[in-house]
Amino acid sequence: MLGYPGLFSVCGESGNGYTSAFRRAGARCKITVARQHDKLSGVVEAERVRNIGIMAHIDAGKTTTTERMLYYAGLIQNPGEVHHGDTVTDFMPQERARGITIQSAVVSFEWKGHTINLIDTPGHVDFTFEVQRSLRVVDSAVAILDASAGVEAQTLTVWRQASDYNLPRVIYLNKMDKTSASIDMCLKTISSKLKCIPILVQEPVYSKKAAGVVTGSGIVGIVDLAEMKRLIFDQSCKGSKIIVEDISDNKQLIRKRCELVEKISDFDSELASKIIERESTESITTEELKSALKRVAISASAVPVLIGSSYKNIGVQPLLDSVLEYLPHPMELENKDRVISAYGSQLCSFAFKTLHDQQLGPLTFTRIFRGVLNTGQKLYNVTRQKSEKIAKIYRPFADEIREVESASAGQVIIVSGLNGTFTGDTLTSSNSVSSAVLKKLEKAKGKLEIQRAVLSGVSVPEPVFFCSVEPASLSQQKALDAALECLQREDPSLHVNIDHDTGQTVLSGMGELHLEIIFDRLKNEFKVEADLGKLQVAYKETTMTPYLKRILFERKLADKKHSVQIELEVNPKENSTSPIIRLGTGKDKLENLSQVTDRQLRLIQNGVESALRSGPKLSFPVINVEIALNHLEVARGTSDTILEAAAASCVRECLQNSSVVFLEPFVQLEITVDENYTSAVLDDLNRRRFLLDSVDVKHGNKVILGTAPLSELLGYSTILRTISSGLGTYSMQFSHYKQVVTLMDENKIIEQIRGF
């Protein structure tokens, strides 16, 4: 048995309305704690649970698809529409105003005796981190494509993120009602861009009338090749009534089914053996075919592809069926993470999100991978090496949260009382458990690489934009600081720092829209009046030459002398956003370094990371470096703080004496424009240091692909709209950092940042 892993469980009988202020992690609201005589346990069989993420490029139809799922599951009386601003999962004012998803929304519902926990993730590139931490706690994903566009820029990003977690997936070709929809084009882009093998398991049905039901024009249904049935969706009841027709005698579709069976058998030996044994593809049953498809999906050998039009109420119920039939339950993916496996039966849980409630304080969303969590239990935060005590454990139900006595492996629950726990932290029962797990892990890797028994998965991306923020009056300063602390804890991709030269508070984020949303939330949600400075690009610094330095760092604290002698070497290291620290090599270093303890290594790493947060040129973070520890002597009784400070001081001296340069962010740009304006757009791009990759044709429009410096694209949406007379759209995503080569460009950056 497995504890029910619901994130936001929806209560109510079929057809009940669903209007909740508490549907989403990250929403700042007043939460109602349900009154009850008996605390809940609520466990369900693992085989009847599916934890899925919905992911796609912006405007591919994720939220519309989710609304239809809730409608057909009986949770809402009418499906909301993005353009009406009344969807369940997009309830923030900022989302409804823009018609996009900003924060991951989580809903739970029942479908054919199973519980589906679904996360509708953002599709805009500025909110990639939301997608990343959502995918960390699901077991599989549904990738939605616009059938008229195929694989788009953000589709590639979220697909790579899902691949990082080895998530089984199905693909849903949405918007099949559009005249420009093309299954063949989609399958080709899936193969060429996603680098996976698509297996189409459905065919579209086009007709104006079918079986006497109201259908409308264009696509009216689908053919399920596995079951050999034609499904027609009655639009008089929003597709909730399905006319099922048997097509087992249709020779053309029989041939297509046989081709499907043969293709699946290329990736599944069990199915191939049955075909050889029976000497027939037609003898493969529906159950055998679906079981093979599930094995193929879980192994990622290929990906099942389904079709439909969520807005036109076509194909959503079969998509839900595919979640049950082709995607795994939690226990089918057990033991794939070696850190989780090392915990055995001991508690291993992962904090993936935090929200702040006015009465309950910080609430931590946690997935339990191993062991049991009990109310009032003391937890050890492995990531931050500190202990905290749980106040209460809750399960969310619509706009209520209900207290439970305990939670077991597989559950995702809400915990109160953890004031020092943040996104990405690993929690266990005690320091001794953490130490025992660490010893197991160290057998496979060195002690410097494996320093803590923590789960991987949520790396915070580097910000690409920043701006200053100031309260409208001094009386608002405390309120601003408190609001920013709350926002940063809810959204770790928001960076808040103090400029030591000016004393200003500086916000760094993932894009213009990201910081715009933050400012909007400060004003409307936290009621803080503030002024934002000019939006600027977040450059980085790096060294081009190695430098070695040995220092003697001495300080006197409370009449006691503290002393550290340390030698570090800073070297250039390509494509390294976080510092790589290694032990020096050579016989002359071996004897000294063999005495270095794990604790000292951690303190040195903390000092190194502190020094690299602010480079010597303009205090931008330093990346693409490797640090070698060559020598260490620590006087008896020297405090941890002094050792950290010594490491930081040594790194700063190395950087000040080496050849440090600026790095600027480049983005991958995809522009779709009417062919009459292609030349004008390209002429403008050439003035922006644009590097052209290709110009393709799609549905009569030109698609321009290439890279450009982010600094050249500030306010580009307005510029493109003007050049193309409103007939151009674009998307961009971070690509890489590149050295600023010329002195003129360096001086330009310095002038932009300093203002003179």
PDB file of N, CA and C in Angstrom, residues 10 60 111 140 143 173 194 399 425 506 518 569 747:
ATOM      1  N   VAL A  10      -9.099  17.541  -4.451  1.00  0.00           N
ATOM      2  CA  VAL A  10     -10.363  18.228  -4.615  1.00  0.00           C
ATOM      3  C   VAL A  10     -11.485  17.396  -4.020  1.00  0.00           C
ATOM      4  N   ALA A  60       0.060  26.338 -26.077  1.00  0.00           N
ATOM      5  CA  ALA A  60      -0.200  25.038 -26.709  1.00  0.00           C
ATOM      6  C   ALA A  60      -1.485  24.415 -26.190  1.00  0.00           C
ATOM      7  N   TRP A 111     -10.310   9.310 -11.746  1.00  0.00           N
ATOM      8  CA  TRP A 111     -10.666   8.915 -13.108  1.00  0.00           C
ATOM      9  C   TRP A 111     -10.642   7.393 -13.206  1.00  0.00           C
ATOM     10  N   SER A 140       5.737  11.061 -14.093  1.00  0.00           N
ATOM     11  CA  SER A 140       5.634  11.011 -15.555  1.00  0.00           C
ATOM     12  C   SER A 140       5.080  12.343 -16.038  1.00  0.00           C
ATOM     13  N   ALA A 143       3.320  15.792 -22.573  1.00  0.00           N
ATOM     14  CA  ALA A 143       3.804  16.934 -23.350  1.00  0.00           C
ATOM     15  C   ALA A 143       2.751  17.300 -24.384  1.00  0.00           C
ATOM     16  N   LEU A 173      -1.067  15.790 -29.317  1.00  0.00           N
ATOM     17  CA  LEU A 173      -1.138  16.796 -30.373  1.00  0.00           C
ATOM     18  C   LEU A 173      -2.474  17.514 -30.267  1.00  0.00           C
ATOM     19  N   LEU A 194      13.218  16.616 -30.705  1.00  0.00           N
ATOM     20  CA  LEU A 194      13.198  15.976 -29.388  1.00  0.00           C
ATOM     21  C   LEU A 194      14.072  14.731 -29.347  1.00  0.00           C
ATOM     22  N   ASP A 399     -10.155  24.308  -0.917  1.00  0.00           N
ATOM     23  CA  ASP A 399      -9.754  25.487  -0.168  1.00  0.00           C
ATOM     24  C   ASP A 399      -9.552  25.183   1.308  1.00  0.00           C
ATOM     25  N   ASP A 425      15.532  21.313  -0.245  1.00  0.00           N
ATOM     26  CA  ASP A 425      16.165  20.718   0.938  1.00  0.00           C
ATOM     27  C   ASP A 425      15.749  19.265   1.107  1.00  0.00           C
ATOM     28  N   VAL A 506      18.736  45.044  -4.893  1.00  0.00           N
ATOM     29  CA  VAL A 506      18.769  44.661  -6.302  1.00  0.00           C
ATOM     30  C   VAL A 506      18.014  43.349  -6.494  1.00  0.00           C
ATOM     31  N   ILE A 518       6.806  40.119 -10.333  1.00  0.00           N
ATOM     32  CA  ILE A 518       7.246  40.359  -8.957  1.00  0.00           C
ATOM     33  C   ILE A 518       6.811  41.748  -8.495  1.00  0.00           C
ATOM     34  N   GLU A 569      44.326  27.650  -5.925  1.00  0.00           N
ATOM     35  CA  GLU A 569      44.630  27.986  -7.311  1.00  0.00           C
ATOM     36  C   GLU A 569      43.323  28.108  -8.079  1.00  0.00           C
ATOM     37  N   ASN A 747      33.697  48.852 -21.962  1.00  0.00           N
ATOM     38  CA  ASN A 747      33.443  50.207 -21.464  1.00  0.00           C
ATOM     39  C   ASN A 747      31.961  50.552 -21.540  1.00  0.00           C
TER      40      ASN A 747
END
